[in-house]
Tab-separated table of C-alpha atoms and ligand atoms in Angstrom:
chain	number	residue	atom	x	y	z
A	1293	MET	CA	0.131	-0.083	0.152
A	1294	TYR	CA	1.299	3.079	-0.925
A	1295	PRO	CA	1.058	6.475	0.759
A	1296	GLU	CA	-2.184	8.041	-0.305
A	1297	ARG	CA	-0.135	11.383	-2.434
A	1298	ILE	CA	2.032	8.571	-4.571
A	1299	GLN	CA	-0.903	6.107	-5.349
A	1300	LYS	CA	-2.984	9.323	-6.662
A	1301	LEU	CA	0.117	10.302	-8.938
A	1302	ILE	CA	0.476	6.372	-9.965
A	1303	ASP	CA	-3.213	6.849	-11.057
A	1304	MET	CA	-2.631	9.669	-12.993
A	1305	LEU	CA	0.972	8.222	-14.546
A	1306	ILE	CA	-0.449	4.984	-15.466
A	1307	ARG	CA	-2.711	6.576	-18.248
A	1308	LEU	CA	0.365	7.356	-20.316
A	1309	PRO	CA	1.587	5.135	-22.749
A	1310	GLY	CA	4.172	2.436	-21.842
A	1311	ILE	CA	3.868	2.995	-17.965
A	1312	GLY	CA	2.414	0.609	-15.460
A	1313	PRO	CA	1.783	1.004	-12.151
A	1314	ARG	CA	5.322	-0.374	-10.805
A	1315	GLN	CA	7.034	1.950	-13.407
A	1316	ALA	CA	4.954	4.880	-11.920
A	1317	ALA	CA	6.347	3.989	-8.492
A	1318	ARG	CA	9.819	3.993	-9.683
A	1319	LEU	CA	9.535	7.062	-11.439
A	1320	ILE	CA	7.956	8.940	-8.032
A	1321	TYR	CA	10.407	7.607	-5.499
A	1322	ARG	CA	13.145	8.712	-7.658
A	1323	LEU	CA	11.197	12.286	-7.927
A	1324	LEU	CA	11.551	11.985	-3.680
A	1325	ASP	CA	15.096	11.641	-4.175
A	1326	GLU	CA	15.197	14.694	-6.428
A	1327	ARG	CA	15.915	18.336	-5.036
A	1328	ASP	CA	12.736	20.747	-4.622
A	1329	ASP	CA	13.850	23.020	-7.585
A	1330	PHE	CA	14.265	19.657	-9.676
A	1331	ARG	CA	10.533	18.530	-9.135
A	1332	GLU	CA	9.423	22.416	-9.331
A	1333	SER	CA	10.832	22.520	-12.924
A	1334	ILE	CA	8.809	19.707	-13.741
A	1335	SER	CA	5.678	20.693	-12.696
A	1336	SER	CA	5.658	23.994	-14.476
A	1337	GLY	CA	7.397	22.595	-17.614
A	1338	ILE	CA	4.308	19.784	-17.393
A	1339	LEU	CA	1.800	23.071	-16.678
A	1340	GLY	CA	3.580	25.319	-19.733
A	1341	LEU	CA	2.403	22.709	-22.028
A	1342	LYS	CA	-1.197	24.124	-22.490
A	1343	GLU	CA	0.618	27.091	-23.929
A	1344	LEU	CA	0.848	24.781	-26.974
A	1345	LYS	CA	-1.375	24.761	-29.550
A	1346	LYS	CA	-2.360	22.543	-32.577
A	1347	CYS	CA	-2.063	23.966	-36.173
A	1348	VAL	CA	-5.165	24.786	-37.775
A	1349	ARG	CA	-4.688	23.163	-40.902
A	1350	CYS	CA	-2.991	19.898	-39.829
A	1351	TYR	CA	-3.317	19.657	-36.346
A	1352	LYS	CA	0.337	19.478	-35.495
A	1353	THR	CA	1.463	20.958	-32.247
A	1354	HIS	CA	3.204	23.623	-32.259
A	1355	GLU	CA	4.412	27.153	-30.116
A	1356	ASP	CA	4.282	29.501	-33.281
A	1357	LYS	CA	2.376	32.875	-32.889
A	1358	ASN	CA	0.879	31.810	-36.501
A	1359	THR	CA	-2.213	29.915	-36.462
A	1360	MET	CA	-0.606	27.290	-38.581
A	1361	CYS	CA	2.683	25.456	-38.335
A	1362	LYS	CA	5.804	26.131	-40.223
A	1363	ILE	CA	5.226	23.081	-42.223
A	1364	CYS	CA	2.104	24.528	-43.456
A	1365	ARG	CA	3.262	27.852	-43.987
A	1366	SER	CA	6.041	26.651	-45.807
A	1367	GLU	CA	6.403	27.665	-49.581
A	1368	THR	CA	8.760	25.463	-50.752
A	1369	ARG	CA	6.862	22.001	-49.970
A	1370	ASN	CA	5.150	20.109	-52.650
A	1371	SER	CA	1.633	21.064	-52.366
A	1372	LYS	CA	0.472	18.054	-54.323
A	1373	VAL	CA	1.087	15.154	-51.790
A	1374	TYR	CA	-0.507	14.858	-48.604
A	1375	MET	CA	0.491	12.727	-45.935
A	1376	ILE	CA	-1.849	11.559	-43.238
A	1377	VAL	CA	-0.673	10.502	-39.655
A	1378	GLU	CA	-1.881	8.973	-36.399
A	1379	LYS	CA	-0.152	11.138	-34.068
A	1380	ASP	CA	2.451	13.911	-33.913
A	1381	MET	CA	5.126	11.432	-33.193
A	1382	ASP	CA	4.918	9.846	-36.231
A	1383	LEU	CA	5.237	12.927	-38.021
A	1384	ASP	CA	8.073	13.912	-36.042
A	1385	THR	CA	9.882	10.779	-36.751
A	1386	ILE	CA	8.758	11.231	-40.718
A	1387	GLU	CA	9.712	15.021	-40.689
A	1388	LYS	CA	13.438	13.746	-39.455
A	1389	THR	CA	14.178	11.430	-42.523
A	1390	GLY	CA	14.055	13.879	-44.728
A	1391	VAL	CA	11.992	11.960	-47.362
A	1392	HIS	CA	8.551	13.394	-47.423
A	1393	GLU	CA	8.136	17.158	-49.017
A	1394	GLY	CA	4.573	17.615	-49.011
A	1395	PHE	CA	2.309	18.701	-46.267
A	1396	TYR	CA	0.657	16.368	-43.507
A	1397	PHE	CA	-2.511	15.643	-41.389
A	1398	VAL	CA	-2.698	14.523	-37.937
A	1399	LEU	CA	-5.549	12.423	-37.375
A	1400	GLY	CA	-5.255	12.568	-33.621
A	1401	GLY	CA	-5.345	8.608	-32.961
A	1402	ALA	CA	-5.609	5.534	-34.662
A	1403	LEU	CA	-9.418	4.040	-35.050
A	1404	SER	CA	-10.145	0.878	-32.875
A	1405	PRO	CA	-13.194	-1.488	-33.667
A	1406	LEU	CA	-13.172	-1.788	-29.774
A	1407	MET	CA	-13.409	1.529	-29.143
A	1408	PRO	CA	-16.432	3.032	-31.240
A	1409	GLU	CA	-15.988	6.322	-29.392
A	1410	SER	CA	-13.135	6.391	-31.493
A	1411	TYR	CA	-14.779	7.436	-34.793
A	1412	LYS	CA	-15.753	10.504	-33.323
A	1413	HIS	CA	-12.512	11.899	-32.167
A	1414	ILE	CA	-10.919	11.968	-35.521
A	1415	ARG	CA	-10.385	14.885	-37.207
A	1416	LEU	CA	-11.296	13.322	-40.819
A	1417	LYS	CA	-13.988	15.162	-41.692
A	1418	ASN	CA	-12.120	18.289	-41.517
A	1419	PHE	CA	-9.403	16.925	-44.309
A	1420	SER	CA	-11.955	15.686	-46.624
A	1421	ASP	CA	-13.951	19.260	-46.158
A	1422	PHE	CA	-10.524	20.386	-47.560
A	1423	LEU	CA	-9.791	17.837	-50.247
A	1424	GLU	CA	-13.487	18.675	-51.501
A	1425	LYS	CA	-12.508	22.177	-52.350
A	1426	ASP	CA	-8.891	21.881	-52.642
A	1427	ASN	CA	-7.911	21.420	-56.500
A	1428	ASN	CA	-4.370	20.870	-56.013
A	1429	VAL	CA	-3.720	17.523	-54.049
A	1430	GLU	CA	-2.674	14.632	-56.412
A	1431	GLU	CA	-1.845	12.363	-53.803
A	1432	VAL	CA	-2.805	11.366	-50.145
A	1433	ILE	CA	-0.255	8.945	-48.813
A	1434	LEU	CA	-1.741	7.117	-46.014
A	1435	ALA	CA	0.930	6.337	-43.518
A	1436	THR	CA	-0.700	4.777	-40.675
A	1437	SER	CA	1.480	2.259	-38.416
A	1438	ALA	CA	1.608	-1.397	-39.546
A	1439	THR	CA	-0.418	-2.299	-36.670
A	1440	THR	CA	-4.337	-4.580	-36.511
A	1441	GLU	CA	-5.541	-0.686	-35.363
A	1442	GLY	CA	-3.641	1.323	-37.888
A	1443	ASP	CA	-4.268	-0.875	-41.299
A	1444	HIS	CA	-8.251	-0.469	-39.693
A	1445	THR	CA	-7.813	3.227	-39.685
A	1446	ALA	CA	-6.264	3.198	-43.341
A	1447	GLN	CA	-9.121	1.407	-44.780
A	1448	PHE	CA	-11.617	3.550	-42.836
A	1449	ILE	CA	-9.970	6.729	-44.464
A	1450	GLU	CA	-10.155	5.269	-47.718
A	1451	LYS	CA	-13.693	4.820	-47.533
A	1452	ILE	CA	-14.374	8.401	-46.278
A	1453	LEU	CA	-12.568	10.017	-48.947
A	1454	SER	CA	-13.576	7.541	-52.226
A	1455	PRO	CA	-16.815	9.785	-53.227
A	1456	ILE	CA	-14.458	12.360	-53.464
A	1457	ILE	CA	-11.745	11.099	-55.099
A	1458	ASN	CA	-14.385	9.196	-57.697
A	1459	LYS	CA	-15.502	12.839	-57.806
A	1460	LYS	CA	-11.812	13.877	-59.071
A	1461	THR	CA	-11.218	10.987	-60.982
A	1462	SER	CA	-14.572	11.383	-62.821
A	1463	LEU	CA	-13.309	14.813	-63.741
A	1464	GLY	CA	-9.959	13.761	-65.080
A	1465	LYS	CA	-8.122	14.973	-62.376
A	1466	PRO	CA	-5.034	12.818	-61.367
A	1467	PHE	CA	-5.698	11.163	-57.851
A	1468	ASN	CA	-4.286	8.344	-56.037
A	1469	ILE	CA	-4.214	7.197	-52.440
A	1470	THR	CA	-1.253	5.184	-51.691
A	1471	ARG	CA	0.079	3.483	-48.620
A	1472	LEU	CA	3.487	2.935	-47.392
A	1473	GLY	CA	5.261	-0.296	-49.137
A	1474	ARG	CA	6.014	-3.417	-46.908
A	1475	GLY	CA	9.210	-3.040	-45.216
A	1476	LEU	CA	7.465	-1.726	-42.142
A	1477	SER	CA	7.617	-5.009	-40.354
A	1478	THR	CA	4.076	-6.059	-39.339
A	1479	GLY	CA	2.851	-4.530	-35.729
A	1480	LEU	CA	5.318	-1.894	-35.823
A	1481	GLU	CA	4.185	1.577	-34.562
A	1482	LEU	CA	5.712	4.430	-37.084
A	1483	GLU	CA	7.270	6.672	-34.591
A	1484	TYR	CA	9.838	3.543	-33.963
A	1485	SER	CA	10.988	2.882	-37.473
A	1486	ASP	CA	14.186	4.251	-38.450
A	1487	ARG	CA	15.350	5.999	-41.246
A	1488	GLU	CA	15.952	3.075	-43.949
A	1489	THR	CA	13.265	1.610	-43.182
A	1490	PHE	CA	10.706	4.267	-43.645
A	1491	LYS	CA	12.536	5.555	-46.662
A	1492	SER	CA	12.230	2.114	-48.657
A	1493	ALA	CA	8.833	1.859	-47.000
A	1494	TYR	CA	7.717	5.467	-48.812
A	1495	LEU	CA	9.520	4.834	-52.041
A	1496	ASN	CA	7.711	1.814	-52.155
A	1497	ARG	CA	4.228	3.069	-51.526
A	1498	ARG	CA	1.445	2.210	-53.894
B	2681	LIG	ZN1	0.252	22.281	-39.973
């Protein structure tokens, strides 16, 4: 039985990905050994997270004064290609590879058939509205993870976007939905892939 303050913190920390009760307790006991000013810095760092905001176009988390993130404001990126990713971490991983020169759209999580409410959280409606009005985009790359949820999410996106795409292609506009090629091993979350693996999956998209 932990002291109540510790138990309360454990209950909060285990909501974070990859943190179990034992690991949470270990972190807290470690923090207890630290100096007051270190604990205060951590607290104020966490409080400061509320200053971050989502880009109005791609939903990437950023802290610029502008409403749009740096990537969306870029004039040199390829506006014909958009890549849909599940989360910020995936975007960061891909951006570091320098392979993708187009724009992004951050869904805000994968869809899970086990959690029907996940369908409501998704920002896909905003993206399909954008796509419907846009005349520039020629390819949407679905860069979801090579997991069951990632596959499911990609299929769902294809279904949602297909009427728009059919409309565009019937008007003679070139348009493709592609998915990352094999190379990303099955079950792998995108954020854990390395540059070479991602690059080959990107170049082999179809
Ligand atoms: Zn953006």
